[in-house]
XYZ file of C-alpha atoms in Angstrom:
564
model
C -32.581 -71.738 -26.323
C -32.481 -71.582 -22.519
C -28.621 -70.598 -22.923
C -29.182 -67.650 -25.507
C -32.213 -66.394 -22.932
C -29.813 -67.007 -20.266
C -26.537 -65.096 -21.968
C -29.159 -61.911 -23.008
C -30.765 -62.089 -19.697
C -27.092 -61.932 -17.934
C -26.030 -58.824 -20.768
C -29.138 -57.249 -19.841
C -28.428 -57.387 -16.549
C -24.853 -56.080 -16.889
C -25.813 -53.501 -19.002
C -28.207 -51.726 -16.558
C -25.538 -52.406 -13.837
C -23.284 -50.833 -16.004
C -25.550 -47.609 -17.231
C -26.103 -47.474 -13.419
C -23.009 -46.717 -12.393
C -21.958 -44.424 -15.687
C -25.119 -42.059 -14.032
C -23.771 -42.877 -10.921
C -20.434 -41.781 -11.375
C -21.733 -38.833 -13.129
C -24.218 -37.892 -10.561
C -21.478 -38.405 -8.021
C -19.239 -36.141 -10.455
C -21.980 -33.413 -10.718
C -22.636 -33.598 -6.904
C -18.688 -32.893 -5.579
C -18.060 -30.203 -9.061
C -18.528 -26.371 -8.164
C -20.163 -25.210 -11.066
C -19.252 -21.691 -9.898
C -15.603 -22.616 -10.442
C -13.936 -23.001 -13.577
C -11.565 -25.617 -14.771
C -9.317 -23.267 -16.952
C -9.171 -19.987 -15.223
C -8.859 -16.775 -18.305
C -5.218 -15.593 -16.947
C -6.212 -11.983 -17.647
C -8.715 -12.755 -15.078
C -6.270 -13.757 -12.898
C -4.126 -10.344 -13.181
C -7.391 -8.484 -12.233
C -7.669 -10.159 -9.325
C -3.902 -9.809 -8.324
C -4.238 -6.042 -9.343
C -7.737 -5.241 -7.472
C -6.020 -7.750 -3.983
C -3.302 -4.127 -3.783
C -6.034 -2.032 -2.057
C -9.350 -3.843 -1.832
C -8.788 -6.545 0.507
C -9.854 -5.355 3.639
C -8.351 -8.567 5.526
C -4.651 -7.396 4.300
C -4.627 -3.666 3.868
C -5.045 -3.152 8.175
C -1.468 -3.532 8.483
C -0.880 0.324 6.888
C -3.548 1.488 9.498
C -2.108 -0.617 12.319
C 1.928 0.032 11.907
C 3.513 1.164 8.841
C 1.600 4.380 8.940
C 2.633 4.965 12.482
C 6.192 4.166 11.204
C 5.821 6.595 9.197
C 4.611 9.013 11.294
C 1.945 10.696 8.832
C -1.284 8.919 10.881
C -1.648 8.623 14.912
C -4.318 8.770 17.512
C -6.761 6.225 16.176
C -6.486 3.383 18.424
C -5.363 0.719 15.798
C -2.299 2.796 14.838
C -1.393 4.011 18.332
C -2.214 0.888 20.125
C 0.211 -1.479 17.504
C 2.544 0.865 15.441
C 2.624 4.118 17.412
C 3.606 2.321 20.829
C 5.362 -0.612 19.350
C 3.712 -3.213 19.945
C 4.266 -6.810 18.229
C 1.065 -8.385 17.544
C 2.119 -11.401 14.988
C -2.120 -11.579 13.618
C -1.452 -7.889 12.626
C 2.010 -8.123 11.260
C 1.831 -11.201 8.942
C -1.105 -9.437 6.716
C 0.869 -9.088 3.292
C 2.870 -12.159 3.743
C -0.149 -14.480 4.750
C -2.731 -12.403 1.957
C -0.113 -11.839 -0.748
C 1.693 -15.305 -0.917
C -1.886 -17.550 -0.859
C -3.902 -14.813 -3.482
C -2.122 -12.239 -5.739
C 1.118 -13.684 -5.793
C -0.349 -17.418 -6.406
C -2.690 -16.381 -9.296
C 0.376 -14.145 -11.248
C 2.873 -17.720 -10.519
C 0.489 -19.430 -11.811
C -0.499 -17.054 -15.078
C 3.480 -16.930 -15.687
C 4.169 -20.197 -15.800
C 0.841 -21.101 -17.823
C 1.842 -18.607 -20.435
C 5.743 -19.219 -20.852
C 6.464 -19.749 -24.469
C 3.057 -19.211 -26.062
C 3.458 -16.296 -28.662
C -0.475 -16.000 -28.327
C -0.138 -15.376 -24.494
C 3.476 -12.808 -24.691
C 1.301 -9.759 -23.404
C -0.309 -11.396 -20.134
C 2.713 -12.931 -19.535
C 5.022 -10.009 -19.031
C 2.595 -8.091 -17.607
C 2.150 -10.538 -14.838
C 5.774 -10.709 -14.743
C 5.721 -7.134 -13.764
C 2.946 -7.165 -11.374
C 4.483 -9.940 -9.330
C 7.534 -8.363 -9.369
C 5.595 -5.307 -7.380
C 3.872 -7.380 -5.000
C 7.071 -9.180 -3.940
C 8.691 -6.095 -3.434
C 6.250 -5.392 -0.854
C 6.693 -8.474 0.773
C 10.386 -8.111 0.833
C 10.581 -4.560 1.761
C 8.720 -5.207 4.567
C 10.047 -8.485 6.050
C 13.508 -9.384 4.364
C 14.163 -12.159 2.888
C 11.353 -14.449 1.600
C 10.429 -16.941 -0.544
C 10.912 -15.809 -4.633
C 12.155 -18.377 -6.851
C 10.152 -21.018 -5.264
C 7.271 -19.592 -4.449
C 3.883 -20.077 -4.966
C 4.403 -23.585 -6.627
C 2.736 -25.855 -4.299
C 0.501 -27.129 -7.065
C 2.914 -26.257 -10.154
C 5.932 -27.821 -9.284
C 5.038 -29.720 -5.199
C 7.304 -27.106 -3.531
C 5.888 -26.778 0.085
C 8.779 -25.424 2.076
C 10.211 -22.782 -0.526
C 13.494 -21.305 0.102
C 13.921 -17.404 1.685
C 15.782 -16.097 -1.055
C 18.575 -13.430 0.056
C 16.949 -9.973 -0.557
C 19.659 -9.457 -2.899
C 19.284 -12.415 -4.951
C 15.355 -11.084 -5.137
C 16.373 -7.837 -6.099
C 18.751 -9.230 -9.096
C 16.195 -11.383 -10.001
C 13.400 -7.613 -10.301
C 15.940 -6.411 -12.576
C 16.236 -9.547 -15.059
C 12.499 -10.170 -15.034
C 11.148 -6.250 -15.380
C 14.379 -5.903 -18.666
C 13.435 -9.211 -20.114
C 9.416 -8.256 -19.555
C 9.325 -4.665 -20.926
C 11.583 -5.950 -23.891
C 8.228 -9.119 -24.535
C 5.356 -6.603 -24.322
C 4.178 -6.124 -28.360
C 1.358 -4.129 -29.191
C 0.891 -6.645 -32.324
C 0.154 -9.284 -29.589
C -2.259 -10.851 -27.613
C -4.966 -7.658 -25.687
C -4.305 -7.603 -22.268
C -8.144 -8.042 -21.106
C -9.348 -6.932 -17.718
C -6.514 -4.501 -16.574
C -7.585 -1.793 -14.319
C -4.312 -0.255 -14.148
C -4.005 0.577 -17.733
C -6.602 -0.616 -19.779
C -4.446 -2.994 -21.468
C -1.865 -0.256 -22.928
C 1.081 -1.899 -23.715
C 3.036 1.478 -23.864
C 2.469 2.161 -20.224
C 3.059 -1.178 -19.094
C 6.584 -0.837 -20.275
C 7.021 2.354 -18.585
C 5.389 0.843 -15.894
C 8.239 -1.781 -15.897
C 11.312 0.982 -16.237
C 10.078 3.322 -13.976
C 9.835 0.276 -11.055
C 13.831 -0.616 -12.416
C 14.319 3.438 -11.354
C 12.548 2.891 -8.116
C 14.448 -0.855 -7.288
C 18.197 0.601 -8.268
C 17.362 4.015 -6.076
C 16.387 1.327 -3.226
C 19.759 -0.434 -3.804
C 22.060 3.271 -3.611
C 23.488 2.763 -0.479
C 24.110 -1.012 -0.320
C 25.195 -1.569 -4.118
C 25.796 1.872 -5.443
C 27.609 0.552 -8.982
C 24.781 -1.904 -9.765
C 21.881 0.661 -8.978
C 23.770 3.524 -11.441
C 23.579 0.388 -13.536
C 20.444 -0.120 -13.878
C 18.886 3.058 -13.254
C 20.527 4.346 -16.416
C 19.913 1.363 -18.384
C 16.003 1.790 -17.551
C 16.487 5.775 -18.413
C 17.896 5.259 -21.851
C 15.238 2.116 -22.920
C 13.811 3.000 -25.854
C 10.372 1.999 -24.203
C 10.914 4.970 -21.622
C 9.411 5.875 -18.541
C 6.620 7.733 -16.635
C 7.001 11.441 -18.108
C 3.736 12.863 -17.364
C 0.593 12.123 -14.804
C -1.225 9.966 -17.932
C 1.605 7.593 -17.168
C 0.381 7.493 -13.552
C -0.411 3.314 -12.551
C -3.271 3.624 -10.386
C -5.782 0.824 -10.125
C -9.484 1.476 -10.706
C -12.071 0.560 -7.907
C -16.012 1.061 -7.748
C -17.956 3.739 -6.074
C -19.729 1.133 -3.542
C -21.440 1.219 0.204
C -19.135 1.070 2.878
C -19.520 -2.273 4.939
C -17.788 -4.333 7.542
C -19.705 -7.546 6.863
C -18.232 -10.949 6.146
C -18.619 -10.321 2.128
C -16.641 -6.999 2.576
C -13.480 -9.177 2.927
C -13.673 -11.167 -0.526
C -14.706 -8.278 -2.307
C -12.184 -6.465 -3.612
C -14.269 -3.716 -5.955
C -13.622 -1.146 -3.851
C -10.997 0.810 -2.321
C -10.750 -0.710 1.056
C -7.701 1.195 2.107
C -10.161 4.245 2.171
C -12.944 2.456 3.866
C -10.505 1.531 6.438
C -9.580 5.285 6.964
C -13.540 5.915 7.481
C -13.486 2.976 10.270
C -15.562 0.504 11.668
C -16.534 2.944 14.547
C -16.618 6.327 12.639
C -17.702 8.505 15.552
C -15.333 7.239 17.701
C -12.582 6.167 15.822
C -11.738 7.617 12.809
C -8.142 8.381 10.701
C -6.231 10.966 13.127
C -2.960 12.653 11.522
C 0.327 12.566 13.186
C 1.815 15.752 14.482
C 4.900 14.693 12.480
C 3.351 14.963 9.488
C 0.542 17.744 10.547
C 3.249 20.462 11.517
C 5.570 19.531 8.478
C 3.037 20.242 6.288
C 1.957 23.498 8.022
C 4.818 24.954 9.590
C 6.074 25.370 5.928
C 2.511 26.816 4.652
C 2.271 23.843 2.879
C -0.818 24.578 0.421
C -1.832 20.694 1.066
C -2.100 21.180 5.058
C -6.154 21.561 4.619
C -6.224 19.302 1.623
C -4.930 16.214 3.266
C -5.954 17.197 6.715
C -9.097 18.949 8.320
C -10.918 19.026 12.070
C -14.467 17.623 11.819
C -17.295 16.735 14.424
C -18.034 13.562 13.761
C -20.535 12.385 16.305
C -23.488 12.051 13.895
C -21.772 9.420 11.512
C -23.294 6.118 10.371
C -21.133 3.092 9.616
C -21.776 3.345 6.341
C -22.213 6.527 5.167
C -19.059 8.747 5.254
C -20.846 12.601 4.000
C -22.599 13.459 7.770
C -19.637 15.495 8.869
C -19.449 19.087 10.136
C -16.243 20.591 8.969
C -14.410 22.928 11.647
C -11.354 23.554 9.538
C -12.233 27.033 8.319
C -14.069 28.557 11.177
C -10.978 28.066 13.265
C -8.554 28.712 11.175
C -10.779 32.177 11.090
C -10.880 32.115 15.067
C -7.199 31.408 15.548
C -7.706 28.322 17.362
C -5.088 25.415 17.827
C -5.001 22.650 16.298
C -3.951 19.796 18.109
C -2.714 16.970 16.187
C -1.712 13.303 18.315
C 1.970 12.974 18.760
C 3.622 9.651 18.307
C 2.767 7.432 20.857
C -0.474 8.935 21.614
C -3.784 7.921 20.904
C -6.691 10.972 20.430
C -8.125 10.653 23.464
C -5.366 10.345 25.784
C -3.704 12.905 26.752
C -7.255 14.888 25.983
C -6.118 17.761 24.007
C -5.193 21.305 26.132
C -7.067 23.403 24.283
C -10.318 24.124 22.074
C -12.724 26.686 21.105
C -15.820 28.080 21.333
C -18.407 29.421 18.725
C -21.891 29.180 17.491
C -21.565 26.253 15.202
C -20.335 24.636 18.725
C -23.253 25.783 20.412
C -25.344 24.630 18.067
C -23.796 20.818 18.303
C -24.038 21.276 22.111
C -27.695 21.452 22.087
C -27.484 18.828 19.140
C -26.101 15.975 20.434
C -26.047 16.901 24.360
C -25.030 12.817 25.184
C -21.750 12.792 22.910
C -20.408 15.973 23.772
C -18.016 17.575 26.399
C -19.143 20.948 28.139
C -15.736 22.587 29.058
C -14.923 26.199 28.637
C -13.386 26.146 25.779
C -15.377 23.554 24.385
C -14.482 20.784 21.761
C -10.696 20.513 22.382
C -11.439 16.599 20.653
C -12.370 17.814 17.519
C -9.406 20.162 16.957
C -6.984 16.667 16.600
C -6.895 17.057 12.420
C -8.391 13.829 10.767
C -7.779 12.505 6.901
C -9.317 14.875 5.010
C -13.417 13.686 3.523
C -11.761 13.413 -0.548
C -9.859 10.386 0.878
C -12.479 8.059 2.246
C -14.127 7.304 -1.395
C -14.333 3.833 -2.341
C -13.771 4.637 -5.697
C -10.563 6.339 -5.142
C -7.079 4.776 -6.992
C -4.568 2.187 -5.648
C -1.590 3.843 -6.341
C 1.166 1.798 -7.596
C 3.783 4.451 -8.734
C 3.180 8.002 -10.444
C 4.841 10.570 -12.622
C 5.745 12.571 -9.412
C 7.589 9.756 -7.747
C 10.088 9.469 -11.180
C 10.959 13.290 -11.074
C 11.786 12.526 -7.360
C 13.886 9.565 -8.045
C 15.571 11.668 -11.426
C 16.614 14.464 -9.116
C 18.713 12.106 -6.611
C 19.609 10.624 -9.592
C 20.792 13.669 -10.886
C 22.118 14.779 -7.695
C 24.791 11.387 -7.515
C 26.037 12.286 -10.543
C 24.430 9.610 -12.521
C 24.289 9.918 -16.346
C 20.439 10.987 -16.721
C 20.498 13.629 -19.067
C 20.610 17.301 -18.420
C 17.048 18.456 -16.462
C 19.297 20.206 -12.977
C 18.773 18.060 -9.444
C 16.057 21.541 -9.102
C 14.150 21.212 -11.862
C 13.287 18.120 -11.188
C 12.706 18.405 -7.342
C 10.201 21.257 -8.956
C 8.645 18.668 -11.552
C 7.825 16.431 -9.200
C 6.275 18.820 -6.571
C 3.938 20.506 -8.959
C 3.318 17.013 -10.158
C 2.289 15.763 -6.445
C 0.220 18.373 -5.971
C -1.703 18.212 -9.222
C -1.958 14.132 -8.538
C -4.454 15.500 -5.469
C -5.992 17.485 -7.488
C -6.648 14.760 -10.755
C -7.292 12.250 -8.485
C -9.432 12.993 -5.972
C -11.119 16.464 -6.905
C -9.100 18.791 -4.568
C -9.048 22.356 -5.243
C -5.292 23.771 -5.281
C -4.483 27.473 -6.532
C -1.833 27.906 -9.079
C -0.447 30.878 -7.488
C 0.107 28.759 -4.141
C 2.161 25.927 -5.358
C 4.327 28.610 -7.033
C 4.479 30.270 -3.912
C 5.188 27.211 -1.879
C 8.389 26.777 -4.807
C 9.063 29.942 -4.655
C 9.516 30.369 -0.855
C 11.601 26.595 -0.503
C 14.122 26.889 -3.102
C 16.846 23.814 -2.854
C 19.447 26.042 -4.962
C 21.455 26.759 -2.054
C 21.439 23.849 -0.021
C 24.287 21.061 0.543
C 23.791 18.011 -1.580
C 23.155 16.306 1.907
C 20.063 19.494 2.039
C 18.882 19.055 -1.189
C 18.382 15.010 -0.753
C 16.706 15.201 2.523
C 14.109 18.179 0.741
C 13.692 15.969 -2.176
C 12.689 12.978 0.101
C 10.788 14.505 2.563
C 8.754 15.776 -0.444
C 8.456 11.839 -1.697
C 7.103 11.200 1.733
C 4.613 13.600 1.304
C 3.562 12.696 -1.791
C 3.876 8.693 -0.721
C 0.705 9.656 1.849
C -1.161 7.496 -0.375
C 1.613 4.705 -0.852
C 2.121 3.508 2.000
C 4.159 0.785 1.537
C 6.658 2.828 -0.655
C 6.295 5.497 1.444
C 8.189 3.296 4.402
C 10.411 1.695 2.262
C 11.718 5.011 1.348
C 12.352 6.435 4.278
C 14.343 3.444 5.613
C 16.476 3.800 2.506
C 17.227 7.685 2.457
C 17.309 8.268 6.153
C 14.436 11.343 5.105
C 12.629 12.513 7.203
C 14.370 12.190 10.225
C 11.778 10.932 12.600
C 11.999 10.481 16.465
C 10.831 7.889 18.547
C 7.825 8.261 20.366
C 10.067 8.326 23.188
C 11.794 11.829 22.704
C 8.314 13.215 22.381
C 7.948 12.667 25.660
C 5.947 9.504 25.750
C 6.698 7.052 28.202
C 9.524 4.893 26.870
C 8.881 1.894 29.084
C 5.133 1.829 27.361
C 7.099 0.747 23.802
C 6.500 -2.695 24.568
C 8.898 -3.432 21.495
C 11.754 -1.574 21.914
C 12.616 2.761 22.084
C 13.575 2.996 18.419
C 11.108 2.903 15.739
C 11.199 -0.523 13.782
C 12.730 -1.190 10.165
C 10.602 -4.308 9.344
C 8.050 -6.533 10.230
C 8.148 -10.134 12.129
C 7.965 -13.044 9.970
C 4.645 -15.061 10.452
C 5.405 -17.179 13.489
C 4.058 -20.133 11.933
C 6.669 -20.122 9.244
C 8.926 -22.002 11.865
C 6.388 -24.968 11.435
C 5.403 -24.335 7.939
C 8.628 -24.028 6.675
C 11.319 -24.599 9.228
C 13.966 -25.028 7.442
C 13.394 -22.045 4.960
C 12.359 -19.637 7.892
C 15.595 -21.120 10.537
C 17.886 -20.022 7.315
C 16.708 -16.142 7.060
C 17.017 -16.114 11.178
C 20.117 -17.214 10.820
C 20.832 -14.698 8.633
C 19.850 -12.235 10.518
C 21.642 -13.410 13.705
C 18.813 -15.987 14.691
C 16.332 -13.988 15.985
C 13.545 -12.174 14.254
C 13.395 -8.966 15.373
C 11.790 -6.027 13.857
C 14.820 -4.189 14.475
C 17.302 -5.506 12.396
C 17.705 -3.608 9.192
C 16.545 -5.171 5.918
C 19.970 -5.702 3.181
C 19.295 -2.517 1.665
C 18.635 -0.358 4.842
C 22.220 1.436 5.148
C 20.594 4.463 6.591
């Protein structure tokens, strides 16, 4: 008896140990588990994130402000441009933004989604479309620094691959073609709903238009450096039975919120909003906002471009908030009225310095003298700051689009198409060049509720006719017309002028700014530094592109496909 009250005093005793530790594991469980994070993450979920990441994360998209629109000439003066991309100088923090952003967020999360969803007919839909969305994102990466990790990529926790190899930008751009043919050819309408998208609302249609019209853009990048593979595949993306962008409702622009402008530490995981834009407004609005390059400025109105005072106009800006972007005073009309100059920042120079020659005088001027008496300067003529044109108020919306690629861009690409004498039906090298400037011009107007006159864009097409010109003529009027239109691309916009040689710009040197200030080198750059931790992270990855390149990493050797 003393045994069996023993043995059940014993089980007893394990037992409670036992439920013990079962609620102690479990507590212990509970206690280290974020319940805000879930175990299986919805992979259409996952392509909203990759898709918002383009424009809304204000951590990554600083790099446009701070060097590739300076490269590209269409935005100087504010100090972040003039100080990094305007006078060449190599900061590696500001440089590395897409490759360190990209690689560890949008990039991951489409990896990931592709290789979740390969083979599962009731996943075919999210699968290509991620296909086709990492495709874009690496061909910013690539475009901007070379060659970079592709095939290996982003499979730290898929397949243990830490130090993933630089593929060749060539074997990257083979690989775009395979992936966008073998994509658009897997999207069904029968299938799976793409959930989530804020490009297209889940429309399979324009995804695979999406997916042809990027093969256009990739084999156009290619021309120079493999001109029989890009008439390849240009033409093979023309004639898909899927087709390609033919009209502005084919436009891929990705959908953000109308939300307060902020700079706090939430701004930089929330990617709801156009960030790009809330860049432009700036963290110091009165005394630092978006300045346009003369470059651009005088391109546009030298040739009575009818988008000079949509894109650009002179405000006074001293009464701005950091969050509210309306509590401007437009100048723009009154002196375009008075005849005064307008003194846009030349490359190299930042707004305030060399303080503009000239300004004017009038009684909206008097008025802000007696105003704001502290923030104002009391020369005669007055105001000479506020003639250097800014980005126009339309473009500093939160809720404006991330533009991907639009109709306009595939008449551009059609008419050098056309104009190599590739097989791309029979629309002339003009009619095209005319399609897609109407088409650029109605994208401002669609998009973000500028007011352009019929009669002036057939004036503008009237007076610039491309008939006549060489072919050499008609390709640099067809690409400075992309660059124009690229204003809101940035990233393409750069890309394309390395590749067509159009525009022509000049260093900030031969504008008469002091060359020995271009800490970086005289002639602009044609990429961006690699991330100098990549020779730690991945030394023997990063050592093999250097070598590549001649073994040093220098934002002045061209990128494979830069011939120009």
């Amino acid at each position: 008896m003393k045994r069996y009250k023993s043995y059940i005093k014993t089980a007893m005793c394990m037992a409670i140990a036992l439920a013990f530790t079962a609620c102690s594991d479990e507590y212990m469980n509970d206690m280290n588990t974020d319940p805000s994070k879930a175990e299986n993450i919805d992979p259409n979920s996952q392509l909203t994130f990759a898709e918002l990441q383009t424009y809304g994360d204000l951590g990554m998209i600083e790099i446009y402000r701070s060097y590739i629109g300076a490269f590209t000439q269409q935005l100087m003066g504010c100090w972040n441009t003039t100080n990094y991309g305007g006078q060449h100088k190599i900061d590696n923090n500001e440089m590395n933004r897409f490759w360190t952003n990209l690689y560890t967020t949008g990039i991951k999360n489409l990896v990931d989604v592709e290789v979740k969803t390969e083979g599962d007919e009731n996943k075919v839909n999210i699968h290509a479309a991620a296909v086709i969305y990492k495709v874009y994102l690496m061909s910013i990466i690539t475009d901007t620094y070379g060659d970079a990790p592709y095939s290996e990529a982003a499979r730290g926790f898929i397949s243990g691959i830490t130090s993933p190899r630089y593929d060749t930008q060539e074997e990257i751009y083979n690989s775009f073609f395979k992936e966008l043919t073998k994509a658009a050819a897997a999207l069904d309408d029968k299938k799976d709903e793409i959930t989530g998208d804020v490009i297209f609302n889940g429309d399979i249609r324009k995804w695979k238009k999406l997916a042809n019209s990027l093969r256009m853009r990739y084999a156009m990048r290619i021309s120079d450096v493999s001109p029989q593979k890009a008439q390849e595949e240009f033409e093979k993306a023309f004639t898909d039975p899927a087709g390609y962008m033919t009209s502005a409702d084919d436009d891929a622009l990705i959908e953000y919120m109308e939300l307060t402008f902020n700079f706090g530490q939430e701004a930089y995981t929330d990617y709801r909003r156009n960030a790009l834009s809330q860049l432009y407004f700036g963290n110091d609005p009165a005394n630092n906002q978006t300045y346009i390059c003369s470059t651009f400025f005088n391109t546009l109105k030298d040739n009575d471009d009818p988008r000079t005072f949509i894109l650009t106009r002179c405000y006074f800006d001293k009464g701005l908030t950091q969050s509210n972007p309306n509590n401007r005073i437009d100048l723009t009309d009154e002196m375009l009225e008075l005849g005064a100059q307008f003194n846009p920042s030349k490359p190299g120079e930042f707004w305030y310095e060399p303080w503009p020659d000239n300004g004017y005088w009038s009684e909206i001027i008097a008025d802000l003298k007696e105003r704001y008496p502290d923030n104002t300067n009391y020369s005669n003529p007055w105001l000479q700051d506020a003639t250097r044109p800014k980005l126009a108020q339309n473009f500093l919306k939160s809720d404006n689009p991330g533009v991907v690629m639009t109709y306009a861009e595939v008449e551009f690409l059609l008419a050098e198409a056309k104009l190599k004498g590739w097989n791309v039906g029979s629309t002339t090298v003009e009619q095209h060049y005319e399609n897609g400037v109407r088409a650029s011009m109605a994208f401002l107007v669609d998009n973000y509720d500028c007011e352009i006159d019929n009669q002036a864009i057939n004036d503008y097409i009237a007076n610039h006719p491309i008939s006549a010109l060489s072919d050499e003529g008609k390709k640099e009027a067809i690409n400075t017309q992309a660059w124009i239109l690229h204003f809101h691309n940035l990233s393409e916009c750069w890309a394309n002028i390395r590749r067509s040689g159009y525009p022509k710009l000049k260093s900030p040197a031969e504008y008469g700014y002091a060359a020995d200030k271009l800490t970086g080198g005289y002639d602009i750059p044609v990429r961006l530094c690699y991330p100098i931790l990549e020779s730690s992270y991945n030394k023997e990855g990063y050592q093999e592109a250097l070598d590549r390149m001649g073994g040093t990493n220098s934002w002045n050797i061209p990128v494979w496909w830069d011939k120009e």
